[in-house]
Amino acid sequence: MTGSILIVDDDPVQRRLVEAALTKFGHTAIVTDSGAAGLDVLDGPNAPEVSVVILDLVMPGLDGIGVLKAMRERAINIPVIVQTAQGGIETVVSAMRHGAFDFVVKPASPDRLQTAISNALKVEAVEDEMKRASRRRGGGHLTFKDMITRSPAMDRVIRLGQKAAASNIPILIEGESGVGKELVARAIQGSGDRRSKPFVTVNCGAIPDNLVESILFGHEKGSFTGASEKHTGKFVEAHSGTLFLDEIGDLPLDVQVKLLRAVQEGEVDPVGGRSTVKVDIRLISATHRNLLQQVKDGKFREDLFYRLNVYPIFVPPLRDRRDDIPYLVRHFMEKVAPTDPRRRLAGISATALAMLQAYDWPGNIRQLENAVFRASVLAEGDVLTEEEFPQIRAQVEGTVNLEAEPGSAITDTVADATLHGDEVADTTGLALSDGEASARPQPRFGTLRALDERGNVRALADVELEMIKLAIDHYNGQMSEVARRLGIGRSTLYRKLKEYGIDPEAGRVDRLAS
């Protein structure tokens, strides 16, 4: 049964219009006039009733972006439809980056609102079914073999992780939000001798400062107001297993002192307790922040930093491992498939895939998963096209030729061949559907040929030269931007330019061997 729709808007006229539209379509509305009031509903006893949030972005006090941030910090996973009179692309991008499901421009028509709500409810229903199916399947240990990657940028991560799994030293996993730091931590635990022991996760950034110590180390009954029962704490829960402290850089300084003692001595002091409790844990920490800079700024203890940073592992962002995108897309599409076996997607169009690979993914793998999940649930046809990714399309138009042959598709057979490393037929390195294999189209703008005319893999130097030429042309000879986009230093770029006979000063190719 559909729950209530929470309306968060400071404009009384807009609130009444939206509430009337929702009532017309048979929804029950909960109306609030500020971001803070909306969060109170989401934190209160009525929260389980809320199925969708309609959120105004521009409000005094706590604005829409602030509400989205707070929802993410508190792990409130309710789809949010944002609305504002300021419908620029930057506003859309900001809202989507912070977790918004959809975006409507005021004044939105009742039909547009209903479409957005129906889509949100449909996606939420499939997501719930996926969670139930996951619980039914039960556990199983995640290892590095389960990681979906073919990117050289991840080779070092896997090598370091495999070595770390064989020891018990503290590990610090660094990387941007959404790159899969917890996945790496679980693979380390699943590959070591603690694989059958507890794996306890704590998001340090999502805990209110006044509760961090209690949640980590536990508390005795009556030790503070509201402590009606004894709580063991996450360290004790993880005893004999692995404790994963995500966003460790968000811990308050006073708690950092006690964490240092817990790591050094292997014991914790529950709040209000009379004695310490011995714990045996494998500690893995993670952060998206620059902890060394936080040490210099006095926001993170230097002694704790060096205690945690014994074995650092950096997980690269998705924009530095674009080779993984086809495999990840396939994997995320397959996760949706079991929820409705009668309607299985055949694949994704080559144009849509090129578009996804051209995007920088500031939210990394988490953002890609959400985009593919939404597209897979809402797709009308049996192949995902660029039309299923409107926000991504709006940001990459002009980079990828979206007018290219729309029939090209990465199908089930193709994805299987790609995932298993079988020989492929297309010049982009991905196989085509039967009707297209014989055509062997030339690569569109933004793609490179992986095979030569005889079907053999091209020399790496040839591909590198073609990529440099493409980048120089695409960024109009702006060498700083070319180097940044290629992921190399300017000195390295200029050295390669000279090696390939490209004039660094003019930024143009002297000898075009096309």
Short mmCIF file of C-alpha atoms in Angstrom, two decimals:
data_model
loop_
_atom_site.label_atom_id
_atom_site.label_comp_id
_atom_site.label_asym_id
_atom_site.label_seq_id
_atom_site.Cartn_x
_atom_site.Cartn_y
_atom_site.Cartn_z
CA MET A 1 0.00 0.00 0.00
CA THR A 2 1.30 3.47 -0.96
CA GLY A 3 2.36 5.59 2.01
CA SER A 4 2.05 9.32 2.47
CA ILE A 5 3.77 12.01 0.42
CA LEU A 6 5.73 14.55 2.48
CA ILE A 7 5.60 18.11 1.09
CA VAL A 8 8.39 20.45 2.26
CA ASP A 9 7.92 24.02 0.99
CA ASP A 10 7.96 27.44 2.63
CA ASP A 11 5.53 28.90 0.05
CA PRO A 12 1.93 28.44 1.33
CA VAL A 13 0.41 28.83 -2.14
CA GLN A 14 2.71 26.19 -3.61
CA ARG A 15 2.00 23.85 -0.69
CA ARG A 16 -1.74 24.09 -1.30
CA LEU A 17 -1.35 23.52 -5.05
CA VAL A 18 0.81 20.43 -4.57
CA GLU A 19 -1.42 19.06 -1.81
CA ALA A 20 -4.52 19.51 -4.03
CA ALA A 21 -2.79 17.71 -6.91
CA LEU A 22 -1.78 14.81 -4.66
CA THR A 23 -5.25 14.50 -3.20
CA LYS A 24 -6.72 14.43 -6.69
CA PHE A 25 -4.58 11.40 -7.54
CA GLY A 26 -5.50 9.61 -4.30
CA HIS A 27 -2.36 10.26 -2.25
CA THR A 28 -2.24 11.28 1.40
CA ALA A 29 -0.14 14.36 2.05
CA ILE A 30 1.89 15.45 5.08
CA VAL A 31 2.62 19.18 4.77
CA THR A 32 5.53 21.09 6.37
CA ASP A 33 6.72 24.66 5.87
CA SER A 34 10.49 24.37 6.34
CA GLY A 35 13.43 22.06 5.88
CA ALA A 36 13.83 21.59 9.64
CA ALA A 37 10.15 20.67 10.01
CA GLY A 38 10.45 18.18 7.16
CA LEU A 39 13.44 16.50 8.82
CA ASP A 40 11.49 16.31 12.09
CA VAL A 41 8.82 14.26 10.28
CA LEU A 42 11.47 11.99 8.73
CA ASP A 43 13.06 11.49 12.17
CA GLY A 44 9.75 11.06 13.99
CA PRO A 45 7.20 8.28 14.50
CA ASN A 46 5.45 9.06 11.19
CA ALA A 47 8.60 8.40 9.15
CA PRO A 48 7.65 4.81 8.17
CA GLU A 49 4.48 6.16 6.54
CA VAL A 50 6.39 8.44 4.14
CA SER A 51 6.99 6.93 0.70
CA VAL A 52 8.11 10.02 -1.25
CA VAL A 53 9.30 13.53 -0.38
CA ILE A 54 8.48 16.58 -2.55
CA LEU A 55 11.13 19.10 -1.54
CA ASP A 56 11.53 22.78 -2.38
CA LEU A 57 15.18 23.65 -2.96
CA VAL A 58 15.09 27.37 -2.10
CA MET A 59 13.93 27.91 1.49
CA PRO A 60 15.12 30.14 4.37
CA GLY A 61 17.11 28.41 7.06
CA LEU A 62 17.71 24.79 6.07
CA ASP A 63 17.32 24.70 2.29
CA GLY A 64 16.63 21.72 0.05
CA ILE A 65 20.29 20.80 -0.45
CA GLY A 66 20.73 20.88 3.32
CA VAL A 67 17.79 18.51 3.75
CA LEU A 68 19.24 16.13 1.14
CA LYS A 69 22.61 16.16 2.92
CA ALA A 70 20.98 15.50 6.29
CA MET A 71 18.93 12.63 4.83
CA ARG A 72 22.06 11.03 3.42
CA GLU A 73 23.96 11.45 6.71
CA ARG A 74 21.07 9.84 8.61
CA ALA A 75 20.67 7.03 6.07
CA ILE A 76 17.08 8.06 5.26
CA ASN A 77 16.57 6.32 1.93
CA ILE A 78 13.28 7.80 0.74
CA PRO A 79 13.04 9.02 -2.88
CA VAL A 80 13.05 12.82 -3.11
CA ILE A 81 11.50 14.89 -5.90
CA VAL A 82 12.95 18.39 -5.76
CA GLN A 83 11.21 21.41 -7.19
CA THR A 84 12.28 25.01 -7.69
CA ALA A 85 11.65 27.98 -9.92
CA GLN A 86 15.40 28.04 -10.70
CA GLY A 87 15.64 25.29 -13.29
CA GLY A 88 19.22 25.72 -14.50
CA ILE A 89 21.42 22.73 -15.24
CA GLU A 90 23.73 23.57 -12.30
CA THR A 91 20.78 23.37 -9.92
CA VAL A 92 19.75 20.02 -11.39
CA VAL A 93 23.29 18.66 -11.11
CA SER A 94 23.64 19.80 -7.49
CA ALA A 95 20.33 18.23 -6.47
CA MET A 96 21.08 14.95 -8.24
CA ARG A 97 24.57 14.76 -6.73
CA HIS A 98 23.03 15.01 -3.30
CA GLY A 99 20.67 12.13 -3.92
CA ALA A 100 17.50 13.61 -5.44
CA PHE A 101 15.45 11.11 -7.44
CA ASP A 102 13.78 13.56 -9.83
CA PHE A 103 13.52 17.27 -10.56
CA VAL A 104 10.52 19.40 -11.51
CA VAL A 105 10.38 23.11 -12.29
CA LYS A 106 7.69 25.27 -10.65
CA PRO A 107 4.90 25.51 -11.40
CA ALA A 108 4.81 21.79 -12.16
CA SER A 109 1.67 20.42 -13.75
CA PRO A 110 -0.28 17.81 -11.72
CA ASP A 111 0.39 15.22 -14.43
CA ARG A 112 4.16 15.86 -14.28
CA LEU A 113 4.10 15.50 -10.50
CA GLN A 114 2.10 12.29 -10.71
CA THR A 115 4.52 10.84 -13.25
CA ALA A 116 7.47 11.67 -10.99
CA ILE A 117 5.73 10.16 -7.95
CA SER A 118 4.72 7.00 -9.84
CA ASN A 119 8.28 6.52 -11.06
CA ALA A 120 9.65 7.01 -7.55
CA LEU A 121 7.20 4.50 -6.07
CA LYS A 122 7.98 2.00 -8.82
CA VAL A 123 11.72 2.25 -8.21
CA GLU A 124 11.25 2.02 -4.45
CA ALA A 125 9.11 -1.12 -4.82
CA VAL A 126 11.78 -2.84 -6.93
CA GLU A 127 14.47 -1.76 -4.48
CA ASP A 128 12.52 -3.27 -1.58
CA GLU A 129 12.12 -6.52 -3.50
CA MET A 130 15.86 -6.60 -4.18
CA LYS A 131 16.58 -6.15 -0.47
CA ARG A 132 14.18 -8.96 0.44
CA ALA A 133 15.76 -11.25 -2.17
CA SER A 134 19.21 -10.41 -0.83
CA ARG A 135 18.14 -11.33 2.71
CA ARG A 136 16.65 -14.61 1.48
CA ARG A 137 19.89 -15.50 -0.28
CA GLY A 138 21.74 -14.99 2.98
CA GLY A 139 25.41 -14.32 3.51
CA GLY A 140 28.43 -15.70 1.75
CA HIS A 141 31.84 -14.12 1.96
CA LEU A 142 32.86 -11.40 -0.45
CA THR A 143 36.37 -11.79 -1.86
CA PHE A 144 38.45 -9.90 -4.41
CA LYS A 145 37.27 -12.33 -7.09
CA ASP A 146 33.78 -10.89 -6.63
CA MET A 147 34.86 -7.35 -7.47
CA ILE A 148 33.63 -6.12 -10.85
CA THR A 149 36.72 -4.61 -12.43
CA ARG A 150 39.02 -4.97 -15.41
CA SER A 151 40.78 -1.64 -14.95
CA PRO A 152 44.55 -1.46 -14.50
CA ALA A 153 43.90 1.33 -11.98
CA MET A 154 42.34 -1.26 -9.66
CA ASP A 155 45.16 -3.82 -9.97
CA ARG A 156 47.16 -2.12 -7.22
CA VAL A 157 44.10 -1.97 -4.94
CA ILE A 158 43.51 -5.71 -5.31
CA ARG A 159 47.18 -6.59 -4.82
CA LEU A 160 47.43 -4.48 -1.68
CA GLY A 161 44.12 -5.83 -0.39
CA GLN A 162 45.15 -9.44 -0.87
CA LYS A 163 48.40 -8.84 1.02
CA ALA A 164 46.52 -7.01 3.79
CA ALA A 165 44.10 -9.93 4.19
CA ALA A 166 46.99 -12.17 5.22
CA SER A 167 47.91 -9.93 8.18
CA ASN A 168 46.15 -8.20 11.06
CA ILE A 169 47.57 -4.69 10.81
CA PRO A 170 45.28 -1.61 10.77
CA ILE A 171 44.27 -0.51 7.29
CA LEU A 172 43.25 2.95 6.07
CA ILE A 173 41.25 2.98 2.83
CA GLU A 174 41.18 6.36 1.11
CA GLY A 175 39.09 7.56 -1.80
CA GLU A 176 36.18 9.73 -2.83
CA SER A 177 32.65 9.00 -1.66
CA GLY A 178 31.03 6.20 -3.62
CA VAL A 179 34.19 4.51 -4.96
CA GLY A 180 33.57 1.27 -3.04
CA LYS A 181 35.74 1.59 0.07
CA GLU A 182 33.42 -0.64 2.09
CA LEU A 183 33.48 -3.21 -0.71
CA VAL A 184 37.28 -3.35 -0.48
CA ALA A 185 37.05 -3.67 3.31
CA ARG A 186 34.60 -6.58 3.01
CA ALA A 187 36.83 -8.27 0.44
CA ILE A 188 39.79 -7.99 2.82
CA GLN A 189 37.76 -9.51 5.64
CA GLY A 190 36.33 -12.21 3.37
CA SER A 191 39.81 -13.19 2.19
CA GLY A 192 41.37 -13.48 5.65
CA ASP A 193 41.14 -15.82 8.60
CA ARG A 194 38.32 -13.74 10.15
CA ARG A 195 35.99 -14.40 7.22
CA SER A 196 33.46 -16.29 9.34
CA LYS A 197 33.50 -13.70 12.14
CA PRO A 198 31.41 -10.51 12.51
CA PHE A 199 31.89 -7.59 10.14
CA VAL A 200 30.57 -4.47 11.89
CA THR A 201 30.22 -1.18 10.00
CA VAL A 202 30.04 2.27 11.59
CA ASN A 203 29.55 5.47 9.58
CA CYS A 204 31.26 7.96 11.88
CA GLY A 205 29.90 10.91 9.93
CA ALA A 206 26.28 9.87 10.48
CA ILE A 207 26.42 9.69 14.29
CA PRO A 208 25.53 12.78 16.38
CA ASP A 209 28.61 13.99 18.27
CA ASN A 210 27.03 13.38 21.68
CA LEU A 211 26.38 9.71 20.85
CA VAL A 212 29.63 8.71 19.15
CA GLU A 213 31.36 7.49 22.29
CA SER A 214 28.32 5.48 23.42
CA ILE A 215 27.81 3.84 20.02
CA LEU A 216 31.48 2.92 19.62
CA PHE A 217 32.37 1.87 23.16
CA GLY A 218 28.97 1.13 24.72
CA HIS A 219 27.30 2.45 27.87
CA GLU A 220 25.82 1.21 31.13
CA LYS A 221 22.15 1.53 31.98
CA GLY A 222 21.42 4.93 33.49
CA SER A 223 24.82 6.39 32.58
CA PHE A 224 23.16 9.38 30.91
CA THR A 225 19.68 10.71 30.15
CA GLY A 226 17.91 8.28 27.84
CA ALA A 227 20.21 5.33 28.61
CA SER A 228 17.37 3.05 29.66
CA GLU A 229 19.26 -0.12 28.75
CA LYS A 230 22.85 -1.34 28.63
CA HIS A 231 24.49 -1.09 25.21
CA THR A 232 27.59 -3.13 24.32
CA GLY A 233 28.96 -0.83 21.60
CA LYS A 234 30.36 -1.56 18.14
CA PHE A 235 33.83 -2.57 19.37
CA VAL A 236 32.36 -5.34 21.50
CA GLU A 237 29.95 -6.36 18.70
CA ALA A 238 32.96 -6.80 16.39
CA HIS A 239 34.91 -8.90 18.92
CA SER A 240 36.90 -11.62 17.10
CA GLY A 241 35.91 -10.08 13.75
CA THR A 242 36.40 -6.86 11.77
CA LEU A 243 35.35 -3.31 12.68
CA PHE A 244 34.98 -0.98 9.71
CA LEU A 245 35.00 2.71 10.68
CA ASP A 246 33.79 4.65 7.65
CA GLU A 247 34.43 8.41 7.42
CA ILE A 248 36.92 8.23 10.28
CA GLY A 249 37.88 11.86 9.62
CA ASP A 250 34.52 13.00 11.03
CA LEU A 251 35.21 11.74 14.57
CA PRO A 252 35.31 14.46 17.27
CA LEU A 253 38.73 15.08 18.81
CA ASP A 254 37.71 13.90 22.29
CA VAL A 255 36.56 10.56 20.88
CA GLN A 256 39.79 10.23 18.89
CA VAL A 257 41.70 10.01 22.18
CA LYS A 258 39.64 7.01 23.33
CA LEU A 259 39.85 5.41 19.90
CA LEU A 260 43.65 5.63 20.05
CA ARG A 261 43.65 3.83 23.40
CA ALA A 262 41.27 1.17 22.10
CA VAL A 263 43.53 0.52 19.10
CA GLN A 264 46.73 0.48 21.14
CA GLU A 265 45.56 -1.45 24.19
CA GLY A 266 42.82 -3.60 22.70
CA GLU A 267 40.30 -2.49 25.33
CA VAL A 268 37.41 -0.01 25.61
CA ASP A 269 35.81 1.97 28.42
CA PRO A 270 31.98 1.90 28.23
CA VAL A 271 30.30 5.17 29.23
CA GLY A 272 29.43 4.87 32.93
CA GLY A 273 31.30 1.58 33.22
CA ARG A 274 33.55 0.71 36.16
CA SER A 275 35.98 -1.49 34.26
CA THR A 276 37.45 -1.84 30.80
CA VAL A 277 36.41 -4.49 28.30
CA LYS A 278 39.00 -6.43 26.31
CA VAL A 279 38.32 -6.71 22.55
CA ASP A 280 40.04 -8.57 19.72
CA ILE A 281 39.24 -6.86 16.43
CA ARG A 282 40.68 -6.24 12.98
CA LEU A 283 40.35 -2.47 12.42
CA ILE A 284 39.79 -1.08 8.94
CA SER A 285 39.19 2.66 8.60
CA ALA A 286 38.09 4.68 5.58
CA THR A 287 37.84 8.33 4.66
CA HIS A 288 37.15 10.60 1.70
CA ARG A 289 39.04 13.41 3.41
CA ASN A 290 42.74 14.28 3.33
CA LEU A 291 43.60 13.14 6.85
CA LEU A 292 47.15 14.47 6.68
CA GLN A 293 45.79 17.93 5.93
CA GLN A 294 43.33 17.55 8.80
CA VAL A 295 46.28 16.75 11.07
CA LYS A 296 47.99 19.96 9.93
CA ASP A 297 44.75 21.88 10.55
CA GLY A 298 44.45 20.46 14.06
CA LYS A 299 41.24 18.55 13.28
CA PHE A 300 42.72 15.06 13.55
CA ARG A 301 45.21 13.73 16.09
CA GLU A 302 48.63 13.07 14.62
CA ASP A 303 49.31 10.05 16.86
CA LEU A 304 45.98 8.46 15.83
CA PHE A 305 46.66 9.19 12.16
CA TYR A 306 49.95 7.29 12.21
CA ARG A 307 48.33 4.49 14.19
CA LEU A 308 45.60 4.05 11.58
CA ASN A 309 47.71 4.78 8.50
CA VAL A 310 49.93 1.71 8.89
CA TYR A 311 48.75 0.21 5.59
CA PRO A 312 47.08 2.77 3.29
CA ILE A 313 45.05 1.72 0.24
CA PHE A 314 43.80 4.35 -2.23
CA VAL A 315 40.74 3.45 -4.30
CA PRO A 316 40.69 5.51 -7.55
CA PRO A 317 37.55 7.38 -8.64
CA LEU A 318 35.40 5.96 -11.43
CA ARG A 319 36.55 8.66 -13.88
CA ASP A 320 40.05 7.13 -13.65
CA ARG A 321 38.75 3.62 -14.36
CA ARG A 322 36.25 4.12 -17.15
CA ASP A 323 37.12 0.69 -18.52
CA ASP A 324 35.05 -0.75 -15.67
CA ILE A 325 31.84 1.04 -16.65
CA PRO A 326 30.55 -1.56 -19.19
CA TYR A 327 31.05 -4.36 -16.66
CA LEU A 328 29.47 -2.39 -13.84
CA VAL A 329 26.49 -1.43 -15.98
CA ARG A 330 25.92 -5.06 -16.89
CA HIS A 331 26.22 -6.11 -13.25
CA PHE A 332 23.72 -3.48 -12.05
CA MET A 333 21.26 -4.39 -14.80
CA GLU A 334 21.44 -8.03 -13.73
CA LYS A 335 20.70 -7.07 -10.12
CA VAL A 336 17.36 -5.61 -11.23
CA ALA A 337 16.41 -8.53 -13.50
CA PRO A 338 15.30 -11.08 -10.84
CA THR A 339 12.64 -8.69 -9.50
CA ASP A 340 10.60 -9.15 -12.70
CA PRO A 341 11.83 -12.19 -14.68
CA ARG A 342 9.11 -11.70 -17.29
CA ARG A 343 10.59 -8.38 -18.37
CA ARG A 344 14.32 -8.82 -18.83
CA LEU A 345 16.32 -6.08 -20.52
CA ALA A 346 18.24 -7.23 -23.59
CA GLY A 347 21.08 -4.75 -23.12
CA ILE A 348 22.17 -1.14 -23.45
CA SER A 349 22.71 0.85 -26.64
CA ALA A 350 26.28 1.60 -27.68
CA THR A 351 25.48 5.32 -27.72
CA ALA A 352 24.14 5.20 -24.16
CA LEU A 353 27.20 3.29 -23.01
CA ALA A 354 29.53 5.78 -24.69
CA MET A 355 27.60 8.55 -22.95
CA LEU A 356 28.02 6.87 -19.55
CA GLN A 357 31.74 6.43 -20.19
CA ALA A 358 32.11 10.09 -21.15
CA TYR A 359 30.54 11.33 -17.90
CA ASP A 360 32.84 12.09 -14.95
CA TRP A 361 30.62 10.49 -12.25
CA PRO A 362 31.30 12.78 -9.26
CA GLY A 363 29.31 10.32 -7.12
CA ASN A 364 31.38 7.43 -8.51
CA ILE A 365 30.09 3.84 -8.51
CA ARG A 366 27.23 4.60 -6.14
CA GLN A 367 25.94 7.24 -8.55
CA LEU A 368 26.35 4.91 -11.54
CA GLU A 369 24.45 2.15 -9.75
CA ASN A 370 21.58 4.49 -8.92
CA ALA A 371 21.42 5.77 -12.50
CA VAL A 372 21.40 2.27 -14.04
CA PHE A 373 18.94 1.00 -11.44
CA ARG A 374 16.49 3.81 -12.13
CA ALA A 375 16.88 3.48 -15.91
CA SER A 376 16.37 -0.30 -15.77
CA VAL A 377 13.17 -0.01 -13.75
CA LEU A 378 11.63 2.81 -15.78
CA ALA A 379 12.72 1.78 -19.29
CA GLU A 380 9.84 1.34 -21.74
CA GLY A 381 11.75 -0.80 -24.25
CA ASP A 382 14.01 -3.82 -23.85
CA VAL A 383 17.23 -1.87 -24.46
CA LEU A 384 18.49 1.03 -22.36
CA THR A 385 19.09 4.13 -24.49
CA GLU A 386 20.35 7.62 -23.76
CA GLU A 387 16.73 8.65 -23.18
CA GLU A 388 16.76 6.67 -19.91
CA PHE A 389 19.59 8.87 -18.56
CA PRO A 390 18.25 12.44 -19.03
CA GLN A 391 20.42 14.12 -16.38
CA ILE A 392 23.59 12.46 -17.66
CA ARG A 393 22.69 13.28 -21.25
CA ALA A 394 22.21 16.96 -20.40
CA GLN A 395 25.77 17.13 -19.06
CA VAL A 396 27.64 15.25 -21.80
CA GLU A 397 25.87 16.49 -24.92
CA GLY A 398 28.54 17.86 -27.22
CA THR A 399 31.08 15.33 -25.95
CA VAL A 400 29.41 12.21 -27.32
CA ASN A 401 27.64 12.00 -30.67
CA LEU A 402 24.12 11.16 -29.52
CA GLU A 403 22.82 11.19 -33.08
CA ALA A 404 24.83 8.09 -34.04
CA GLU A 405 23.19 4.84 -35.04
CA PRO A 406 20.59 4.25 -32.30
CA GLY A 407 20.27 0.55 -33.10
CA SER A 408 23.70 -0.38 -31.74
CA ALA A 409 23.27 -2.31 -28.54
CA ILE A 410 25.32 -4.19 -26.01
CA THR A 411 23.15 -7.27 -25.67
CA ASP A 412 23.11 -10.19 -23.21
CA THR A 413 25.41 -12.20 -25.48
CA VAL A 414 27.69 -9.23 -25.87
CA ALA A 415 27.90 -8.54 -22.16
CA ASP A 416 28.68 -12.19 -21.44
CA ALA A 417 31.49 -12.11 -24.01
CA THR A 418 32.80 -8.88 -22.55
CA LEU A 419 32.71 -10.10 -18.97
CA HIS A 420 34.40 -13.37 -19.77
CA GLY A 421 37.06 -11.83 -22.00
CA ASP A 422 35.97 -13.59 -25.18
CA GLU A 423 37.02 -12.22 -28.57
CA VAL A 424 34.82 -9.36 -29.68
CA ALA A 425 33.97 -8.07 -33.12
CA ASP A 426 33.28 -4.34 -32.90
CA THR A 427 35.99 -1.72 -33.45
CA THR A 428 35.16 -0.27 -30.05
CA GLY A 429 36.15 -3.55 -28.41
CA LEU A 430 32.53 -4.51 -27.63
CA ALA A 431 30.54 -7.02 -29.65
CA LEU A 432 27.43 -5.96 -31.52
CA SER A 433 24.08 -7.59 -32.05
CA ASP A 434 23.79 -10.01 -34.99
CA GLY A 435 22.44 -7.46 -37.45
CA GLU A 436 25.30 -5.06 -36.78
CA ALA A 437 28.28 -7.36 -36.57
CA SER A 438 28.77 -7.47 -40.30
CA ALA A 439 28.58 -3.71 -40.69
CA ARG A 440 31.58 -3.08 -38.39
CA PRO A 441 30.90 0.68 -38.09
CA GLN A 442 33.81 3.06 -37.64
CA PRO A 443 34.16 4.38 -34.11
CA ARG A 444 32.06 7.41 -33.29
CA PHE A 445 33.46 10.56 -31.72
CA GLY A 446 34.72 9.78 -28.23
CA THR A 447 35.69 6.15 -28.99
CA LEU A 448 38.90 4.48 -30.15
CA ARG A 449 39.43 1.42 -32.31
CA ALA A 450 40.71 -1.50 -30.23
CA LEU A 451 41.28 -3.83 -33.23
CA ASP A 452 43.08 -3.29 -36.52
CA GLU A 453 41.74 -4.18 -40.00
CA ARG A 454 42.76 -7.83 -39.54
CA GLY A 455 40.94 -8.15 -36.25
CA ASN A 456 44.11 -8.07 -34.12
CA VAL A 457 44.51 -5.87 -31.04
CA ARG A 458 46.27 -2.62 -31.97
CA ALA A 459 49.63 -1.71 -30.46
CA LEU A 460 49.35 0.28 -27.23
CA ALA A 461 51.51 3.08 -28.69
CA ASP A 462 49.08 3.51 -31.61
CA VAL A 463 46.09 3.75 -29.30
CA GLU A 464 47.94 6.19 -27.03
CA LEU A 465 48.83 8.43 -29.97
CA GLU A 466 45.25 8.43 -31.20
CA MET A 467 43.98 9.31 -27.72
CA ILE A 468 46.40 12.23 -27.40
CA LYS A 469 45.41 13.54 -30.84
CA LEU A 470 41.74 13.23 -29.95
CA ALA A 471 42.23 15.05 -26.63
CA ILE A 472 44.20 17.90 -28.22
CA ASP A 473 41.52 18.34 -30.85
CA HIS A 474 38.66 18.07 -28.35
CA TYR A 475 40.12 20.63 -25.92
CA ASN A 476 41.32 22.99 -28.67
CA GLY A 477 45.00 22.67 -27.80
CA GLN A 478 44.56 23.67 -24.12
CA MET A 479 47.41 21.54 -22.87
CA SER A 480 46.69 21.88 -19.14
CA GLU A 481 43.19 20.58 -19.71
CA VAL A 482 44.46 17.84 -22.04
CA ALA A 483 46.91 16.63 -19.38
CA ARG A 484 44.27 16.75 -16.66
CA ARG A 485 41.74 14.79 -18.70
CA LEU A 486 44.34 12.19 -19.71
CA GLY A 487 45.34 11.79 -16.07
CA ILE A 488 49.02 12.63 -16.57
CA GLY A 489 51.31 15.50 -15.64
CA ARG A 490 52.05 18.28 -18.11
CA SER A 491 55.72 17.33 -18.28
CA THR A 492 54.75 13.76 -19.19
CA LEU A 493 52.34 15.05 -21.83
CA TYR A 494 54.99 17.28 -23.44
CA ARG A 495 57.47 14.41 -23.45
CA LYS A 496 54.98 12.18 -25.25
CA LEU A 497 54.15 14.98 -27.71
CA LYS A 498 57.80 15.18 -28.73
CA GLU A 499 58.07 11.41 -29.01
CA TYR A 500 55.10 11.31 -31.41
CA GLY A 501 56.18 14.32 -33.48
CA ILE A 502 53.58 16.73 -32.16
CA ASP A 503 54.56 20.38 -31.80
CA PRO A 504 54.02 21.23 -28.09
CA GLU A 505 53.97 24.97 -28.73
CA ALA A 506 51.30 24.93 -31.39
CA GLY A 507 49.45 22.05 -29.76
CA ARG A 508 48.77 20.64 -33.20
CA VAL A 509 49.83 17.49 -34.99
CA ASP A 510 52.65 17.95 -37.49
CA ARG A 511 52.16 14.63 -39.18
CA LEU A 512 48.61 13.34 -39.22
CA ALA A 513 48.74 9.67 -40.07
CA SER A 514 45.05 9.02 -40.01
#
